XYZ file of C-alpha atoms in Angstrom:
428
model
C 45.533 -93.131 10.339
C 42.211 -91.459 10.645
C 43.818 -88.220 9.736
C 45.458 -89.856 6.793
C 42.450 -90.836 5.445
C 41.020 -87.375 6.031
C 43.949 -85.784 3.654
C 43.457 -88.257 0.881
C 39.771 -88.354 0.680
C 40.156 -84.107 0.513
C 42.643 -84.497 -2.265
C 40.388 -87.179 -4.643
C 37.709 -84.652 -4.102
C 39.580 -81.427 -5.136
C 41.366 -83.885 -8.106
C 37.593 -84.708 -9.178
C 36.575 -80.994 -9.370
C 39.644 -80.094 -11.015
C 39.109 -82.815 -13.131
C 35.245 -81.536 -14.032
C 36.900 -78.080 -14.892
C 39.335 -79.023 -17.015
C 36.552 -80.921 -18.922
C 34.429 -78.230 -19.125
C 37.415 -75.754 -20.309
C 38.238 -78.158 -23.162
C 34.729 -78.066 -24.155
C 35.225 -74.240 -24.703
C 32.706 -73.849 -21.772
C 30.472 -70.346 -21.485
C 28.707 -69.632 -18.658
C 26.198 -72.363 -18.397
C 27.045 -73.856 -21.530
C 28.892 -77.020 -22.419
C 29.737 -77.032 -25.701
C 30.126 -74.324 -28.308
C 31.018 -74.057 -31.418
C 31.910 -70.881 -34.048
C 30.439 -69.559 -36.715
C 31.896 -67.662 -39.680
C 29.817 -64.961 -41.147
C 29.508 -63.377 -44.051
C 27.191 -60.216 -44.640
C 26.618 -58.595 -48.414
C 24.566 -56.663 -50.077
C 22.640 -58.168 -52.913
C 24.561 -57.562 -55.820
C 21.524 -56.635 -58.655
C 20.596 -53.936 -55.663
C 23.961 -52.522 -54.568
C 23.543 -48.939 -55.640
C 22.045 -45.758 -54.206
C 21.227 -44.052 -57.350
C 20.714 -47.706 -59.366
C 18.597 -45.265 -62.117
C 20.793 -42.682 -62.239
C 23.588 -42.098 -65.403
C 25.966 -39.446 -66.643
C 25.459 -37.634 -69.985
C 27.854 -40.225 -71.591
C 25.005 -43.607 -69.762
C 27.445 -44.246 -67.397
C 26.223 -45.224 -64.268
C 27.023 -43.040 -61.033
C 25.201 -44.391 -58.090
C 27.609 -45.036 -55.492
C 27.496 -48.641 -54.147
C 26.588 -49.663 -50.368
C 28.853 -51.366 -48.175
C 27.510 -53.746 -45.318
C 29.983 -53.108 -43.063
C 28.451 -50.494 -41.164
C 25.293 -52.749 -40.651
C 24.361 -54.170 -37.271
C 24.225 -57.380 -36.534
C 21.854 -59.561 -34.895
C 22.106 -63.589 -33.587
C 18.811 -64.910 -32.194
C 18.364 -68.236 -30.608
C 15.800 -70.460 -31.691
C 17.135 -73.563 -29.660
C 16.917 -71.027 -26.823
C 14.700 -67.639 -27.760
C 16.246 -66.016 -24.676
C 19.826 -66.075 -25.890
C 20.987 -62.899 -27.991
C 24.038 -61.817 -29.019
C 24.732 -58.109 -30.849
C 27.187 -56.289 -32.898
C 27.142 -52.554 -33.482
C 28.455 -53.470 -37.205
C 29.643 -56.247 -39.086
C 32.903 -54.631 -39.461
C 33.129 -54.634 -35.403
C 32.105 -58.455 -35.809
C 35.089 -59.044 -37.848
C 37.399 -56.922 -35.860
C 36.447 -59.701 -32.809
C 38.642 -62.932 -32.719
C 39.281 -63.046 -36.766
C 36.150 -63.271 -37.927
C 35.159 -66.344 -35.815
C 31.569 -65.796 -33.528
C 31.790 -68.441 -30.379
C 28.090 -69.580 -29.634
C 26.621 -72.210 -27.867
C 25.206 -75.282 -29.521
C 22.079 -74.887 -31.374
C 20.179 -73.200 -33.914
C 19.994 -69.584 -34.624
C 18.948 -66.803 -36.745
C 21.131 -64.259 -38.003
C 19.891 -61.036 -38.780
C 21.961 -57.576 -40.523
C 20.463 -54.501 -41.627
C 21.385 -50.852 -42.923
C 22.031 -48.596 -39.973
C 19.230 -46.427 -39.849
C 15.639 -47.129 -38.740
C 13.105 -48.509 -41.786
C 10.613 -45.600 -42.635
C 7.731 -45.440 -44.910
C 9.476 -42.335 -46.478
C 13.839 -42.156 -46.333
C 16.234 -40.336 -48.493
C 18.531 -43.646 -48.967
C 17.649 -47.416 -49.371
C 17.451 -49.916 -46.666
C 18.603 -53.152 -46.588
C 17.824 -56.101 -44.746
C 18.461 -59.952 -44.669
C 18.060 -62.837 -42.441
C 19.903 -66.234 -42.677
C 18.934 -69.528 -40.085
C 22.595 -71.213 -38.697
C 22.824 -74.725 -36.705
C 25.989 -74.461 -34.532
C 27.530 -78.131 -33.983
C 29.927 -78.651 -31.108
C 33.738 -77.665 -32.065
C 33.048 -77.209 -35.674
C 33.694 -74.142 -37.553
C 30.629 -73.226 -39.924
C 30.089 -70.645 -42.424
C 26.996 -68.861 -43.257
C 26.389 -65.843 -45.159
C 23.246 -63.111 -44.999
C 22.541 -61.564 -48.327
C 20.642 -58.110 -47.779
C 17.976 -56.829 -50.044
C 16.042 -53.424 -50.745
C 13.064 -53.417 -48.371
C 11.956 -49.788 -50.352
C 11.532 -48.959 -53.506
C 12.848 -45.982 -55.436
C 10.718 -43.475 -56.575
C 11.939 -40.456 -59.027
C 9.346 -37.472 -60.085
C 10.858 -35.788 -62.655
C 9.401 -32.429 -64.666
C 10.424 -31.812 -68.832
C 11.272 -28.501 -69.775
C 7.911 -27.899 -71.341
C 5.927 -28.763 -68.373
C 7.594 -26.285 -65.992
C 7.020 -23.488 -68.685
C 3.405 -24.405 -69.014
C 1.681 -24.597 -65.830
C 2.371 -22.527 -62.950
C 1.555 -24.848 -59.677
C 0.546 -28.200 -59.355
C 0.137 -30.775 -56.788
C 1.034 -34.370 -56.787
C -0.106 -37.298 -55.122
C 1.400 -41.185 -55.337
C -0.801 -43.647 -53.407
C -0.531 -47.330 -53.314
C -3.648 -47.049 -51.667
C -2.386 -46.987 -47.878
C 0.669 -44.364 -48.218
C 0.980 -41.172 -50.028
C 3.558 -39.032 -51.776
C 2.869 -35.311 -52.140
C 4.715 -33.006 -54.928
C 4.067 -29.722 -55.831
C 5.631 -26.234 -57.333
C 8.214 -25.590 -54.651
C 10.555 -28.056 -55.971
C 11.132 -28.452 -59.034
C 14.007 -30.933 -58.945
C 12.742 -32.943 -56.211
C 14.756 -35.860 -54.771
C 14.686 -39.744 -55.325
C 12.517 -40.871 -52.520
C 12.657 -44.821 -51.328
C 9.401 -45.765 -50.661
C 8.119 -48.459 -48.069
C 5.677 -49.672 -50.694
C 2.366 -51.230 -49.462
C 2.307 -55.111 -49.561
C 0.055 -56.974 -52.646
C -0.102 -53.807 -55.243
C 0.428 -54.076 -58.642
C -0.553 -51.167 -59.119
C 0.321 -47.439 -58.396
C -2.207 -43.997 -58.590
C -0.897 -40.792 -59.825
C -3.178 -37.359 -58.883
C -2.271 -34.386 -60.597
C -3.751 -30.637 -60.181
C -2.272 -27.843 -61.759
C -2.912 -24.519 -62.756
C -1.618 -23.842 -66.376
C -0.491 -20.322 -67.773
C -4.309 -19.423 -68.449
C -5.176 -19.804 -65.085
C -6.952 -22.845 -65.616
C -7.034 -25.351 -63.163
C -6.563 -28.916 -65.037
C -6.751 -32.265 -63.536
C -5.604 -35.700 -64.598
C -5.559 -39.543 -62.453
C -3.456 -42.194 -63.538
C -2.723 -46.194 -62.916
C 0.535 -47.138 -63.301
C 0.887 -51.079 -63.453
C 3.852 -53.349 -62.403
C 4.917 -54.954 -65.766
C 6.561 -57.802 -65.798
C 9.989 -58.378 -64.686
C 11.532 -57.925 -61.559
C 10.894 -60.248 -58.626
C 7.520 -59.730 -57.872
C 4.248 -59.231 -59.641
C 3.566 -56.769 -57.373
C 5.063 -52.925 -56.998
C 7.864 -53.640 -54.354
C 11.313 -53.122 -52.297
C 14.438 -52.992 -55.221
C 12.338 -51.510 -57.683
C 12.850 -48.208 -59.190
C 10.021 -46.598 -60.564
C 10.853 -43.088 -62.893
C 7.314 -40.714 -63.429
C 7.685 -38.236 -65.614
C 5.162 -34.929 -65.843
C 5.179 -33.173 -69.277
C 2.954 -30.722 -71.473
C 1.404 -31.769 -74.938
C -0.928 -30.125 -76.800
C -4.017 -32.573 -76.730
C -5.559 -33.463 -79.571
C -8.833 -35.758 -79.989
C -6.880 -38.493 -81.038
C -4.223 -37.867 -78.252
C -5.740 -40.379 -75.740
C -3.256 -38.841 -73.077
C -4.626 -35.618 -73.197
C -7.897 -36.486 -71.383
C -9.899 -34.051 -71.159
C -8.064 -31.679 -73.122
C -5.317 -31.023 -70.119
C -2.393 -31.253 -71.915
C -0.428 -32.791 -69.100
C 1.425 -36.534 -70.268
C 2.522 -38.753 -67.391
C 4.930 -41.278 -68.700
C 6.895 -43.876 -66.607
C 9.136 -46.465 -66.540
C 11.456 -48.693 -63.651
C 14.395 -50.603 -63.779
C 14.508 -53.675 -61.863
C 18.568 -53.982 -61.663
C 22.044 -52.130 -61.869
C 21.947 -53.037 -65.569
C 19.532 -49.940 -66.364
C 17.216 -51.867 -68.359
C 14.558 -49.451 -68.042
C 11.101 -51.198 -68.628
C 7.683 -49.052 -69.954
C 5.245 -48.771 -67.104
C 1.725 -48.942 -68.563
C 0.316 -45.956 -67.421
C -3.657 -46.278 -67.846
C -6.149 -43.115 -67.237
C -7.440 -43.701 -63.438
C -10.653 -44.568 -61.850
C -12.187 -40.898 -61.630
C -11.297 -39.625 -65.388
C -14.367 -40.955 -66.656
C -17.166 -41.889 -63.810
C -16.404 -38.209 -60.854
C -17.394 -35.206 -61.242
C -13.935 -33.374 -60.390
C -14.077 -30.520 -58.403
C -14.190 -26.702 -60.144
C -13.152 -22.900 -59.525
C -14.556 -20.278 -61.684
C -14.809 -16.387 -62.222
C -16.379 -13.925 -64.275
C -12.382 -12.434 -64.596
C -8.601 -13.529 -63.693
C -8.416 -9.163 -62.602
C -9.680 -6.844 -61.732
C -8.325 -2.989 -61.699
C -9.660 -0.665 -59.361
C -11.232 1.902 -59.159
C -12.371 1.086 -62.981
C -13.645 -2.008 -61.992
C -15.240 -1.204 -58.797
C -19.078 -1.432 -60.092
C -18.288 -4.948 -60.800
C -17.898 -5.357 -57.034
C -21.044 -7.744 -56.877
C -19.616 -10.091 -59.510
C -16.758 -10.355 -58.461
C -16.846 -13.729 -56.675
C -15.092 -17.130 -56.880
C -17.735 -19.840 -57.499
C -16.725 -23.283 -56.418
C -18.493 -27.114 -57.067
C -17.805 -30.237 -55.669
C -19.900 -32.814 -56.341
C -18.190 -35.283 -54.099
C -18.642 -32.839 -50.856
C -16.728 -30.467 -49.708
C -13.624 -31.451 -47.329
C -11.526 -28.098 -47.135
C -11.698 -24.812 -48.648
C -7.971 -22.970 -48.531
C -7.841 -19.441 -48.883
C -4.488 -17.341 -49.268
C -4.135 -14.070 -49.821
C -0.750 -12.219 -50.917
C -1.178 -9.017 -50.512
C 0.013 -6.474 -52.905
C 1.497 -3.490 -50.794
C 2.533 -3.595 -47.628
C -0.409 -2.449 -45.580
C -2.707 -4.892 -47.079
C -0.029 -7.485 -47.056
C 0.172 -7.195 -43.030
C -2.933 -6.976 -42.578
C -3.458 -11.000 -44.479
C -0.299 -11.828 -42.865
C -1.373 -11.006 -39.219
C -5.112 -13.188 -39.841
C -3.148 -15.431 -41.306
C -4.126 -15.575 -44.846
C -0.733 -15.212 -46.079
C 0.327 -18.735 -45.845
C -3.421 -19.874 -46.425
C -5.983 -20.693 -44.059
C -8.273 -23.447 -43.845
C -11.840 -22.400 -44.101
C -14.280 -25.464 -43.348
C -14.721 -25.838 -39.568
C -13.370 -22.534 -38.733
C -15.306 -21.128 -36.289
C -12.952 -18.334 -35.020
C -12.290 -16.976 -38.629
C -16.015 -16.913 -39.310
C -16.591 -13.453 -36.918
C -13.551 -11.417 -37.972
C -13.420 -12.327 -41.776
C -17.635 -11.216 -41.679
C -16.392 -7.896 -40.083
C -14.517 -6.823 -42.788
C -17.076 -8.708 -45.766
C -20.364 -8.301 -45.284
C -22.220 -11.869 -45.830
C -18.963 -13.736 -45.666
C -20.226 -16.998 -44.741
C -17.635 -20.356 -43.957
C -18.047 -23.317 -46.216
C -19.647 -26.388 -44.290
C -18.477 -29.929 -44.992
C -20.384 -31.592 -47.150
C -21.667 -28.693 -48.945
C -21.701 -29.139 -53.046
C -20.955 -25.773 -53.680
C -19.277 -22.752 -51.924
C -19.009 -18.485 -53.094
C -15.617 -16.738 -52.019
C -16.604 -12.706 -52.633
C -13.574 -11.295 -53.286
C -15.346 -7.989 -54.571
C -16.542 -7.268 -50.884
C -12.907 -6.669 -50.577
C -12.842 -3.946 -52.677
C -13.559 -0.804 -50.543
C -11.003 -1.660 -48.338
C -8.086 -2.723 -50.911
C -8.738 0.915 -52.300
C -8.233 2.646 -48.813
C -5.554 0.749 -48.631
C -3.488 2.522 -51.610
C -2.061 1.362 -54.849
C -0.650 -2.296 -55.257
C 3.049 -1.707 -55.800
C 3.897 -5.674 -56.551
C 3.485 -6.478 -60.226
C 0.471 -8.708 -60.153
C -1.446 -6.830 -57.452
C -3.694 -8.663 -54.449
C -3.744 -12.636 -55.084
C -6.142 -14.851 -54.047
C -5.908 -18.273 -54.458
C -8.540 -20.868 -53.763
C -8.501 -24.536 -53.400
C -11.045 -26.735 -53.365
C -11.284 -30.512 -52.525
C -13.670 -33.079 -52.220
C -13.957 -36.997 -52.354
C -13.290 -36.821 -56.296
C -10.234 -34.528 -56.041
C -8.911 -30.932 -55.556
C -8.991 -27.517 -57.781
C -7.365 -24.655 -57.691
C -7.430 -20.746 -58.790
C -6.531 -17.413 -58.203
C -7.526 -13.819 -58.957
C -5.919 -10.875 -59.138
C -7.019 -7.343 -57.860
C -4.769 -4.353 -59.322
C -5.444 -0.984 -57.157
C -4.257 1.765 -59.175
C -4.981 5.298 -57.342
């Protein structure tokens, strides 16, 4: 009897855990988890932003961005309900490769999170999306949710008329929103549409221009572009796409955008959707047109030919101001045969060295020029004597390149940068 009781007691407890199992199966049961339930997600790309190239059209105004797919995005469930639970998904395509669709989760709240697959950076060669979306999971109910992804960067496209790339000969470029820059110069001439991790609370935009015109005169302009209205924001940000365009006019005094008689127009404009509808930017002259003294770059003559011009040795010198301080003084030199020209390439000079602070250049350079001195920072002016070059350009033969020894000098302080060169022809 006593071993009777023995066997039944052992089955009712084995029934009871079986029993508990079997509960906690029906319940759809995880590990640790009683109750689940599943969620259907959708992921999409916000439909006024779904295109690469939104500002871009063929000659006929056809648009010919290419549209973005979120499939490839990863996705990202966060607890809330419990911050320790996470679940991933290399893509959402691989999320709806997995059980139709359906995402099993525990009960409670979450936040779902998809993005493009790359890493967001202040500068990228393609947009990047992002969205979030909060989901409450109930116990055995099926509930949909969808994440709609937006442009976290804005598009920005520099863009040069015909008449501007025949007129000035380099330039430099600069696009601040105060905390980032973009930098542009002469070595592309078709540059790329860059997306732009905009700074947060700016309605406006700054556009800093230097360029050297066919003259050889160094010209400068500063610009505000301001957000107009339209768009989502007030304020310059991600989904916006922002077209600056550089071109020559002849100023005239009742041109107001040739300031300063420059003749350099900046004009721009953004569109806020896939429709195109391109909106003026006011573009407004900048801070520093009227109230800085902009740096300068001056000599007596753009060339000299030697030996004809060798008394003018002493005045031959590149005079520079800066008002605001000097910050850096560049120096290259291209030389124009091939002795000379390895002789700037091996200090250096060929790809332009910076002068301020440069205590190891300082010895050598005074070597060769007598009272070559370094600029110091701060300094309001600075004197670059190309003529003490002179003796030594002549022993070192005729220039065989077409626009002899260059030397090219730029300047900046706290109110900008200039530039110039000067040519020195050797001809026996």
């Amino acid at each position: 009897m006593k071993l009777f009781n023995t066997i039944t007691a052992s089955l009712l407890l084995c029934a009871g855990l079986v029993s508990c199992e079997m509960k906690d199966e029906l319940r759809g049961s995880g590990e640790g988890s009683s109750e689940v339930g599943y969620l259907n997600l959708g992921v999409a790309v916000n439909a006024s932003q779904n295109n690469v190239s939104r500002a871009d059209v063929d000659d006929d105004g056809e648009n010919v961005g290419v549209s973005v797919s979120a499939d490839d995005f990863p996705v990202i469930i966060t607890g809330v309900t419990d911050p320790s639970y996470s679940k991933e998904y290399e893509s959402y395509a691989a999320l709806k490769a997995e059980n139709e669709g359906k995402v099993e989760l525990p009960v409670g709240e979450y936040t779902v999170t998809a993005h493009s697959d790359a890493e967001l950076q202040p500068q990228m060669a393609a947009p990047y999306y992002e969205g979030t979306a909060p989901i409450k999971i109930t116990a055995g109910v099926e509930s949909s949710a969808s994440v709609e992804c937006t442009m976290k960067n804005m598009k920005i496209q520099l863009t040069y008329t015909a008449n501007f790339l025949a007129n000035f000969q380099s330039w430099d470029i600069t696009i601040t929103d105060g905390t980032n820059n973009l930098y542009f110069d002469e070595t592309d001439k078709n540059p790329a549409a860059i997306y732009w991790l905009v700074a947060d609370n700016q309605s406006k935009l700054s556009v800093e221009i230097t360029a050297v015109n066919g003259d050889d005169e160094t010209v400068h302009e500063s610009r505000e572009l301001t957000k107009p209205e339209g768009g989502n924001s007030a304020n310059w940000t991600g989904g916006d796409a922002l077209t600056i365009t550089m071109e020559e006019s002849t100023p005239t005094p009742d041109n107001p955008s040739g300031i300063q008689g420059s003749g350099i127009t900046i004009n721009a404009s953004v569109s806020f959707d896939e429709e195109e509808t391109d909106v003026p930017v006011p573009v407004t002259p900048g801070d520093d047109d009227d109230n800085k003294d902009l740096p300068t770059v001056t000599f007596p003559q753009s060339t000299y030919t030697l030996p004809a011009d060798a008394s003018k040795n002493a005045d031959a010198v590149i005079t520079s101001t800066a008002e605001g301080g000097i910050q850096s003084v560049k120096v290259q030199i291209i030389g124009g045969n091939d002795d000379f020209a390895g002789i700037a390439s091996g200090m250096g000079f060929d790809k332009g060295l910076e002068l301020v602070g440069n205590t190891t250049l300082g010895p050598v350079i005074s070597s060769i020029v007598q009272g070559l001195e370094m600029p110091q920072a701060g300094a309001t002016s600075y004197t670059f004597p190309v003529g003490g070059f002179f003796n030594i350009l002549q022993q070192m033969g005729v220039t065989t390149a077409e626009d002899g020894h260059v030397f090219y000098i730029t300047v900046t302080d706290a109110n900008g940068e200039a530039s110039a060169s000067l040519n020195v022809v050797v001809t026996e």
